[in-house]
PDB file of C-alpha atoms in Angstrom:
ATOM      1  CA  GLU H 791       0.000   0.000   0.000  1.00 48.00           C
ATOM      2  CA  ARG H 792       1.101   3.564  -0.634  1.00 49.00           C
ATOM      3  CA  ALA H 793       2.295   5.572   2.344  1.00 51.00           C
ATOM      4  CA  GLY H 794      -0.500   7.652   3.767  1.00 51.00           C
ATOM      5  CA  ALA H 795      -3.217   5.712   1.895  1.00 55.00           C
ATOM      6  CA  ILE H 796      -6.516   5.264   3.698  1.00 56.00           C
ATOM      7  CA  PRO H 797      -7.114   1.594   4.615  1.00 62.00           C
ATOM      8  CA  ASP H 798     -10.031  -0.206   2.955  1.00 62.00           C
ATOM      9  CA  SER H 799     -11.585  -0.836   6.363  1.00 66.00           C
ATOM     10  CA  VAL H 800     -11.952   2.918   6.874  1.00 60.00           C
ATOM     11  CA  HIS H 801     -13.631   3.245   3.475  1.00 58.00           C
ATOM     12  CA  ILE H 802     -16.075   0.503   4.420  1.00 67.00           C
ATOM     13  CA  GLN H 803     -16.876   2.181   7.738  1.00 66.00           C
ATOM     14  CA  LEU H 804     -17.502   5.513   5.992  1.00 66.00           C
ATOM     15  CA  ILE H 805     -19.804   3.873   3.446  1.00 65.00           C
ATOM     16  CA  ALA H 806     -21.693   2.099   6.228  1.00 62.00           C
ATOM     17  CA  ALA H 807     -22.105   5.412   8.111  1.00 62.00           C
ATOM     18  CA  VAL H 808     -23.447   7.105   4.970  1.00 57.00           C
ATOM     19  CA  LEU H 809     -25.915   4.269   4.389  1.00 53.00           C
ATOM     20  CA  ARG H 810     -27.139   4.501   7.980  1.00 58.00           C
ATOM     21  CA  MET H 811     -27.615   8.252   7.605  1.00 55.00           C
ATOM     22  CA  SER H 812     -29.455   7.717   4.314  1.00 54.00           C
ATOM     23  CA  GLY H 813     -32.030   5.791   6.305  1.00 53.00           C
ATOM     24  CA  TYR H 814     -33.090   9.158   7.697  1.00 51.00           C
ATOM     25  CA  ILE H 815     -32.310  11.494   4.799  1.00 50.00           C
ATOM     26  CA  ILE H 816     -33.242   9.366   1.754  1.00 49.00           C
ATOM     27  CA  ARG H 817     -36.397   7.361   2.331  1.00 52.00           C
ATOM     28  CA  THR H 818     -39.816   7.048   0.764  1.00 57.00           C
ATOM     29  CA  GLU H 819     -41.791   7.801   3.895  1.00 64.00           C
ATOM     30  CA  GLY H 820     -41.583  11.465   4.779  1.00 71.00           C
ATOM     31  CA  ILE H 821     -39.510  12.372   1.726  1.00 78.00           C
ATOM     32  CA  LEU H 822     -41.464  15.594   1.100  1.00 80.00           C
ATOM     33  CA  PRO H 823     -41.119  17.134   4.578  1.00 80.00           C
ATOM     34  CA  THR H 824     -37.508  15.939   4.847  1.00 84.00           C
ATOM     35  CA  TYR H 825     -36.328  17.676   1.711  1.00 87.00           C
ATOM     36  CA  ALA H 826     -38.627  20.639   2.286  1.00 87.00           C
ATOM     37  CA  CYS H 827     -36.954  21.144   5.674  1.00 87.00           C
ATOM     38  CA  LEU H 828     -33.502  21.046   4.074  1.00 91.00           C
ATOM     39  CA  GLY H 829     -34.663  23.410   1.324  1.00 92.00           C
ATOM     40  CA  PHE H 830     -36.013  25.985   3.773  1.00 91.00           C
ATOM     41  CA  VAL H 831     -32.824  25.783   5.848  1.00 92.00           C
ATOM     42  CA  LEU H 832     -30.779  26.509   2.709  1.00 94.00           C
ATOM     43  CA  LEU H 833     -33.089  29.396   1.832  1.00 91.00           C
ATOM     44  CA  PHE H 834     -32.715  30.820   5.346  1.00 90.00           C
ATOM     45  CA  LEU H 835     -28.921  30.629   5.112  1.00 91.00           C
ATOM     46  CA  ALA H 836     -28.942  32.138   1.620  1.00 90.00           C
ATOM     47  CA  LEU H 837     -30.988  35.097   2.839  1.00 85.00           C
ATOM     48  CA  ILE H 838     -28.563  35.727   5.694  1.00 86.00           C
ATOM     49  CA  ILE H 839     -25.538  35.516   3.389  1.00 86.00           C
ATOM     50  CA  ASN H 840     -27.220  37.840   0.905  1.00 82.00           C
ATOM     51  CA  GLU H 841     -27.986  40.451   3.563  1.00 78.00           C
ATOM     52  CA  VAL H 842     -24.571  40.254   5.220  1.00 76.00           C
ATOM     53  CA  PHE H 843     -22.223  39.979   2.246  1.00 75.00           C
ATOM     54  CA  VAL H 844     -24.157  41.558  -0.633  1.00 70.00           C
ATOM     55  CA  SER H 845     -24.372  45.329  -0.543  1.00 53.00           C
ATOM     56  CA  ALA H 846     -27.871  46.723  -0.763  1.00 50.00           C
ATOM     57  CA  GLU H 847     -26.587  49.342  -3.211  1.00 49.00           C
ATOM     58  CA  ALA H 848     -25.376  46.608  -5.547  1.00 49.00           C
ATOM     59  CA  GLU H 849     -28.905  45.217  -5.880  1.00 55.00           C
ATOM     60  CA  GLU H 850     -30.830  46.711  -8.725  1.00 57.00           C
ATOM     61  CA  ALA H 851     -34.205  47.911  -7.473  1.00 57.00           C
ATOM     62  CA  PRO H 852     -37.227  47.585  -9.758  1.00 60.00           C
ATOM     63  CA  PRO H 853     -37.640  50.743 -11.867  1.00 64.00           C
ATOM     64  CA  THR H 854     -41.252  51.075 -10.705  1.00 65.00           C
ATOM     65  CA  ALA H 855     -40.401  50.804  -6.998  1.00 67.00           C
ATOM     66  CA  SER H 856     -41.650  53.689  -4.898  1.00 72.00           C
ATOM     67  CA  PRO H 857     -39.537  55.359  -2.199  1.00 77.00           C
ATOM     68  CA  LEU H 858     -41.598  53.484   0.418  1.00 73.00           C
ATOM     69  CA  GLN H 859     -40.904  50.148  -1.248  1.00 70.00           C
ATOM     70  CA  ARG H 860     -37.171  50.874  -1.344  1.00 71.00           C
ATOM     71  CA  HIS H 861     -37.304  51.953   2.293  1.00 70.00           C
ATOM     72  CA  LEU H 862     -39.075  48.738   3.372  1.00 75.00           C
ATOM     73  CA  ARG H 863     -36.866  46.350   1.428  1.00 74.00           C
ATOM     74  CA  PRO H 864     -34.535  45.364   4.327  1.00 75.00           C
ATOM     75  CA  ALA H 865     -37.525  44.681   6.581  1.00 78.00           C
ATOM     76  CA  VAL H 866     -39.129  42.605   3.815  1.00 81.00           C
ATOM     77  CA  ALA H 867     -35.951  40.513   3.572  1.00 82.00           C
ATOM     78  CA  VAL H 868     -35.753  39.745   7.293  1.00 83.00           C
ATOM     79  CA  THR H 869     -39.475  38.889   7.383  1.00 86.00           C
ATOM     80  CA  ILE H 870     -39.009  36.423   4.543  1.00 88.00           C
ATOM     81  CA  GLY H 871     -36.087  34.983   6.524  1.00 87.00           C
ATOM     82  CA  TRP H 872     -38.448  34.439   9.468  1.00 90.00           C
ATOM     83  CA  CYS H 873     -40.889  32.617   7.173  1.00 89.00           C
ATOM     84  CA  ALA H 874     -38.093  30.358   5.886  1.00 89.00           C
ATOM     85  CA  LEU H 875     -37.006  29.473   9.432  1.00 89.00           C
ATOM     86  CA  TYR H 876     -40.622  28.927  10.515  1.00 88.00           C
ATOM     87  CA  TYR H 877     -41.276  26.494   7.671  1.00 87.00           C
ATOM     88  CA  SER H 878     -37.997  24.666   8.236  1.00 88.00           C
ATOM     89  CA  PHE H 879     -39.126  23.942  11.801  1.00 85.00           C
ATOM     90  CA  LEU H 880     -42.619  22.854  10.706  1.00 83.00           C
ATOM     91  CA  GLN H 881     -41.285  20.518   8.017  1.00 83.00           C
ATOM     92  CA  GLY H 882     -38.644  19.153  10.384  1.00 82.00           C
ATOM     93  CA  GLN H 883     -41.395  18.374  12.881  1.00 77.00           C
ATOM     94  CA  ALA H 884     -43.400  16.522  10.226  1.00 77.00           C
ATOM     95  CA  ALA H 885     -40.352  14.624   8.946  1.00 78.00           C
ATOM     96  CA  ALA H 886     -39.450  13.498  12.470  1.00 77.00           C
ATOM     97  CA  ALA H 887     -42.949  12.050  12.896  1.00 73.00           C
ATOM     98  CA  PHE H 888     -42.513   9.966   9.724  1.00 73.00           C
ATOM     99  CA  TRP H 889     -39.086   8.730  10.850  1.00 73.00           C
ATOM    100  CA  ILE H 890     -40.212   7.751  14.354  1.00 74.00           C
ATOM    101  CA  HIS H 891     -43.396   6.133  13.027  1.00 68.00           C
ATOM    102  CA  LYS H 892     -41.415   3.897  10.682  1.00 73.00           C
ATOM    103  CA  LYS H 893     -38.875   3.028  13.380  1.00 75.00           C
ATOM    104  CA  ARG H 894     -41.556   2.095  15.931  1.00 68.00           C
ATOM    105  CA  ARG H 895     -43.596   0.204  13.348  1.00 69.00           C
ATOM    106  CA  GLU H 896     -40.616  -1.897  12.268  1.00 69.00           C
ATOM    107  CA  ALA H 897     -39.649  -2.553  15.904  1.00 70.00           C
ATOM    108  CA  GLY H 898     -43.234  -3.560  16.688  1.00 64.00           C
ATOM    109  CA  ASN H 899     -43.350  -5.969  13.755  1.00 60.00           C
ATOM    110  CA  LYS H 900     -40.208  -7.702  15.016  1.00 60.00           C
ATOM    111  CA  GLU H 901     -41.600  -8.019  18.548  1.00 60.00           C
ATOM    112  CA  LYS H 902     -44.929  -9.380  17.354  1.00 56.00           C
ATOM    113  CA  ALA H 903     -43.250 -12.169  15.369  1.00 52.00           C
ATOM    114  CA  GLY H 904     -46.433 -13.000  13.548  1.00 53.00           C
ATOM    115  CA  HIS H 905     -48.920 -12.123  16.295  1.00 53.00           C
ATOM    116  CA  ASP H 906     -51.513  -9.337  16.156  1.00 53.00           C
ATOM    117  CA  LYS H 907     -50.467  -8.206  12.690  1.00 50.00           C
ATOM    118  CA  ASP H 908     -53.817  -6.507  12.183  1.00 46.00           C
ATOM    119  CA  LYS H 909     -53.109  -4.091  15.017  1.00 53.00           C
ATOM    120  CA  ALA H 910     -51.029  -1.539  13.108  1.00 58.00           C
ATOM    121  CA  LEU H 911     -49.330   1.465  14.664  1.00 58.00           C
ATOM    122  CA  GLU H 912     -51.241   4.541  13.549  1.00 61.00           C
ATOM    123  CA  PHE H 913     -49.228   7.456  12.192  1.00 56.00           C
ATOM    124  CA  ALA H 914     -51.541   9.904  13.992  1.00 58.00           C
ATOM    125  CA  SER H 915     -50.716   8.300  17.354  1.00 57.00           C
ATOM    126  CA  VAL H 916     -47.023   9.087  16.740  1.00 55.00           C
ATOM    127  CA  LYS H 917     -47.419  12.601  15.362  1.00 56.00           C
ATOM    128  CA  TYR H 918     -50.078  13.606  17.908  1.00 58.00           C
ATOM    129  CA  PRO H 919     -49.134  11.720  21.104  1.00 56.00           C
ATOM    130  CA  GLY H 920     -51.138  11.971  24.297  1.00 58.00           C
ATOM    131  CA  ARG H 921     -54.536  11.782  22.619  1.00 58.00           C
ATOM    132  CA  PRO H 922     -56.661   8.771  23.617  1.00 57.00           C
ATOM    133  CA  ASN H 923     -58.450   8.913  20.251  1.00 56.00           C
ATOM    134  CA  THR H 924     -56.914   9.955  16.925  1.00 53.00           C
ATOM    135  CA  GLN H 925     -60.053   9.329  14.897  1.00 57.00           C
ATOM    136  CA  GLY H 926     -63.436  10.940  14.534  1.00 60.00           C
ATOM    137  CA  LEU H 927     -64.814  14.386  13.857  1.00 65.00           C
ATOM    138  CA  ILE H 928     -63.387  16.023  17.008  1.00 67.00           C
ATOM    139  CA  PHE H 929     -59.821  15.049  16.099  1.00 69.00           C
ATOM    140  CA  VAL H 930     -60.279  16.146  12.474  1.00 73.00           C
ATOM    141  CA  MET H 931     -61.588  19.566  13.507  1.00 73.00           C
ATOM    142  CA  ASP H 932     -58.952  19.972  16.226  1.00 75.00           C
ATOM    143  CA  ARG H 933     -56.233  19.445  13.628  1.00 75.00           C
ATOM    144  CA  SER H 934     -58.010  21.698  11.125  1.00 81.00           C
ATOM    145  CA  VAL H 935     -58.000  24.514  13.675  1.00 83.00           C
ATOM    146  CA  GLY H 936     -54.435  23.754  14.776  1.00 83.00           C
ATOM    147  CA  ASN H 937     -53.098  23.712  11.227  1.00 86.00           C
ATOM    148  CA  LEU H 938     -54.916  26.944  10.372  1.00 88.00           C
ATOM    149  CA  LEU H 939     -53.297  28.629  13.375  1.00 90.00           C
ATOM    150  CA  GLU H 940     -49.876  27.258  12.379  1.00 89.00           C
ATOM    151  CA  GLN H 941     -50.157  28.602   8.844  1.00 90.00           C
ATOM    152  CA  THR H 942     -51.854  31.929   9.587  1.00 92.00           C
ATOM    153  CA  PRO H 943     -48.753  33.954  10.652  1.00 93.00           C
ATOM    154  CA  PRO H 944     -46.806  33.436   7.394  1.00 93.00           C
ATOM    155  CA  PHE H 945     -50.020  33.868   5.376  1.00 94.00           C
ATOM    156  CA  LEU H 946     -50.872  37.265   6.864  1.00 93.00           C
ATOM    157  CA  VAL H 947     -47.236  38.346   6.665  1.00 93.00           C
ATOM    158  CA  ALA H 948     -47.057  37.350   2.990  1.00 94.00           C
ATOM    159  CA  VAL H 949     -50.356  39.052   2.073  1.00 93.00           C
ATOM    160  CA  TRP H 950     -49.460  42.376   3.681  1.00 92.00           C
ATOM    161  CA  LEU H 951     -45.857  42.394   2.512  1.00 92.00           C
ATOM    162  CA  HIS H 952     -47.030  41.797  -1.051  1.00 93.00           C
ATOM    163  CA  ALA H 953     -49.739  44.448  -0.717  1.00 90.00           C
ATOM    164  CA  LEU H 954     -47.224  47.023   0.560  1.00 89.00           C
ATOM    165  CA  ALA H 955     -44.277  46.158  -1.660  1.00 88.00           C
ATOM    166  CA  ALA H 956     -45.925  44.903  -4.862  1.00 88.00           C
ATOM    167  CA  SER H 957     -49.670  44.852  -5.582  1.00 88.00           C
ATOM    168  CA  PRO H 958     -52.695  44.927  -3.210  1.00 89.00           C
ATOM    169  CA  ASN H 959     -54.990  43.433  -5.877  1.00 91.00           C
ATOM    170  CA  GLU H 960     -52.636  40.540  -6.549  1.00 92.00           C
ATOM    171  CA  ALA H 961     -52.226  39.971  -2.806  1.00 92.00           C
ATOM    172  CA  ALA H 962     -56.015  39.729  -2.444  1.00 92.00           C
ATOM    173  CA  PHE H 963     -56.310  37.344  -5.422  1.00 93.00           C
ATOM    174  CA  PHE H 964     -53.800  34.865  -4.026  1.00 94.00           C
ATOM    175  CA  GLY H 965     -55.152  35.393  -0.520  1.00 92.00           C
ATOM    176  CA  TRP H 966     -58.584  34.141  -1.563  1.00 94.00           C
ATOM    177  CA  ILE H 967     -57.015  31.098  -3.227  1.00 94.00           C
ATOM    178  CA  TRP H 968     -55.240  30.292   0.045  1.00 94.00           C
ATOM    179  CA  LEU H 969     -58.466  30.642   2.039  1.00 92.00           C
ATOM    180  CA  LEU H 970     -60.320  28.294  -0.316  1.00 92.00           C
ATOM    181  CA  LEU H 971     -57.563  25.698   0.043  1.00 92.00           C
ATOM    182  CA  ARG H 972     -57.721  26.017   3.828  1.00 89.00           C
ATOM    183  CA  ALA H 973     -61.506  25.561   3.754  1.00 87.00           C
ATOM    184  CA  ALA H 974     -60.980  22.146   2.125  1.00 87.00           C
ATOM    185  CA  TYR H 975     -58.463  21.000   4.760  1.00 85.00           C
ATOM    186  CA  PRO H 976     -60.962  19.099   7.011  1.00 82.00           C
ATOM    187  CA  VAL H 977     -62.086  16.978   4.051  1.00 80.00           C
ATOM    188  CA  ALA H 978     -58.531  16.033   3.061  1.00 79.00           C
ATOM    189  CA  PHE H 979     -57.482  15.366   6.666  1.00 75.00           C
ATOM    190  CA  ALA H 980     -60.323  12.939   7.427  1.00 64.00           C
ATOM    191  CA  HIS H 981     -58.086   9.954   6.733  1.00 57.00           C
ATOM    192  CA  PRO H 982     -59.564   7.567   9.360  1.00 51.00           C
ATOM    193  CA  SER H 983     -62.632   7.199   7.136  1.00 51.00           C
ATOM    194  CA  MET H 984     -60.514   6.212   4.117  1.00 55.00           C
ATOM    195  CA  PRO H 985     -60.444   2.562   3.009  1.00 57.00           C
ATOM    196  CA  ARG H 986     -57.386   0.616   4.175  1.00 61.00           C
ATOM    197  CA  ALA H 987     -56.153   0.240   0.578  1.00 63.00           C
ATOM    198  CA  LEU H 988     -56.298   4.002   0.001  1.00 61.00           C
ATOM    199  CA  TRP H 989     -54.454   4.648   3.250  1.00 60.00           C
ATOM    200  CA  GLY H 990     -51.834   2.090   2.189  1.00 63.00           C
ATOM    201  CA  VAL H 991     -51.227   3.930  -1.090  1.00 63.00           C
ATOM    202  CA  GLN H 992     -50.735   7.141   0.868  1.00 60.00           C
ATOM    203  CA  ARG H 993     -48.121   5.529   3.118  1.00 60.00           C
ATOM    204  CA  SER H 994     -46.277   3.846   0.237  1.00 62.00           C
ATOM    205  CA  LEU H 995     -45.980   7.177  -1.587  1.00 61.00           C
ATOM    206  CA  GLY H 996     -44.587   8.846   1.525  1.00 56.00           C
ATOM    207  CA  VAL H 997     -47.045  11.741   1.269  1.00 62.00           C
ATOM    208  CA  SER H 998     -50.470  12.281   2.788  1.00 70.00           C
ATOM    209  CA  TRP H 999     -53.621  13.221   0.924  1.00 74.00           C
ATOM    210  CA  VAL H1000     -53.719  16.420   2.937  1.00 81.00           C
ATOM    211  CA  SER H1001     -50.561  17.399   1.046  1.00 82.00           C
ATOM    212  CA  LEU H1002     -52.890  18.269  -1.837  1.00 83.00           C
ATOM    213  CA  ILE H1003     -54.012  21.140   0.389  1.00 88.00           C
ATOM    214  CA  THR H1004     -50.867  22.084   2.277  1.00 89.00           C
ATOM    215  CA  TRP H1005     -48.352  22.199  -0.578  1.00 90.00           C
ATOM    216  CA  PRO H1006     -50.445  24.433  -2.862  1.00 94.00           C
ATOM    217  CA  SER H1007     -50.978  26.634   0.209  1.00 94.00           C
ATOM    218  CA  TYR H1008     -47.205  26.856   0.690  1.00 94.00           C
ATOM    219  CA  ALA H1009     -46.842  27.742  -2.998  1.00 95.00           C
ATOM    220  CA  VAL H1010     -49.325  30.614  -2.624  1.00 96.00           C
ATOM    221  CA  ILE H1011     -47.479  32.040   0.391  1.00 96.00           C
ATOM    222  CA  TRP H1012     -44.068  31.848  -1.240  1.00 95.00           C
ATOM    223  CA  ARG H1013     -45.436  33.292  -4.469  1.00 95.00           C
ATOM    224  CA  LEU H1014     -46.578  36.311  -2.456  1.00 95.00           C
ATOM    225  CA  LEU H1015     -43.250  36.557  -0.636  1.00 93.00           C
ATOM    226  CA  TYR H1016     -41.310  36.326  -3.888  1.00 93.00           C
ATOM    227  CA  GLY H1017     -43.359  39.169  -5.334  1.00 92.00           C
ATOM    228  CA  ALA H1018     -42.761  41.230  -2.198  1.00 90.00           C
ATOM    229  CA  ALA H1019     -39.021  40.618  -2.431  1.00 88.00           C
ATOM    230  CA  ARG H1020     -38.993  41.668  -6.083  1.00 84.00           C
ATOM    231  CA  GLY H1021     -41.044  44.746  -5.246  1.00 81.00           C
ATOM    232  CA  ARG H1022     -43.462  44.209  -8.117  1.00 75.00           C
ATOM    233  CA  SER H1023     -46.047  41.815  -9.537  1.00 72.00           C
ATOM    234  CA  VAL H1024     -44.437  38.764 -11.057  1.00 66.00           C
TER     235      VAL H1024
END
């Protein structure tokens, strides 16, 4: 072997460590919140680097920007940074629930060794611990209210930033779209009433049916924030 060469055993250990880590980073279950969390973290860091190392004078302001819009631009940037950090925490919370659910489910299957296979570990019991019942109308409405409260701060921030820095009419248009999506949340969240086969498809895809509501809602908010950052309608 060449002097200073890394032994093959070290290579094998590094590969094994990467594969173990990939069990958390690259997996079907929870793939959307996992990569969304990483994406929002990168966005948060990019915003900080931009504000610290890029001179505000070097940025070309939109030709139609008013003095007020130019004056508010630094505050708009830090508010968008808050939204990025907020969503990184929310997606990290969701991703952790998927990881722990899979880990507990696999451990439970080994312990059962063929017994009580029909008694599956519910995802809701992992993500929302401490509740004696994770089914029924009360649970669905509790989560509908809870999710609305979670998403309301960035929504209101995005609407008003866009109205002040870009276009009030466009802010209202996208705001109504967001509200209509939120109104449909209880229907999409009512997964306990879904057939077992439909629930199985959801788990195998690694995304929930409620994602058809939440992800378009995220897109609306970040569309508004992007317009606010640009200082004009996009």
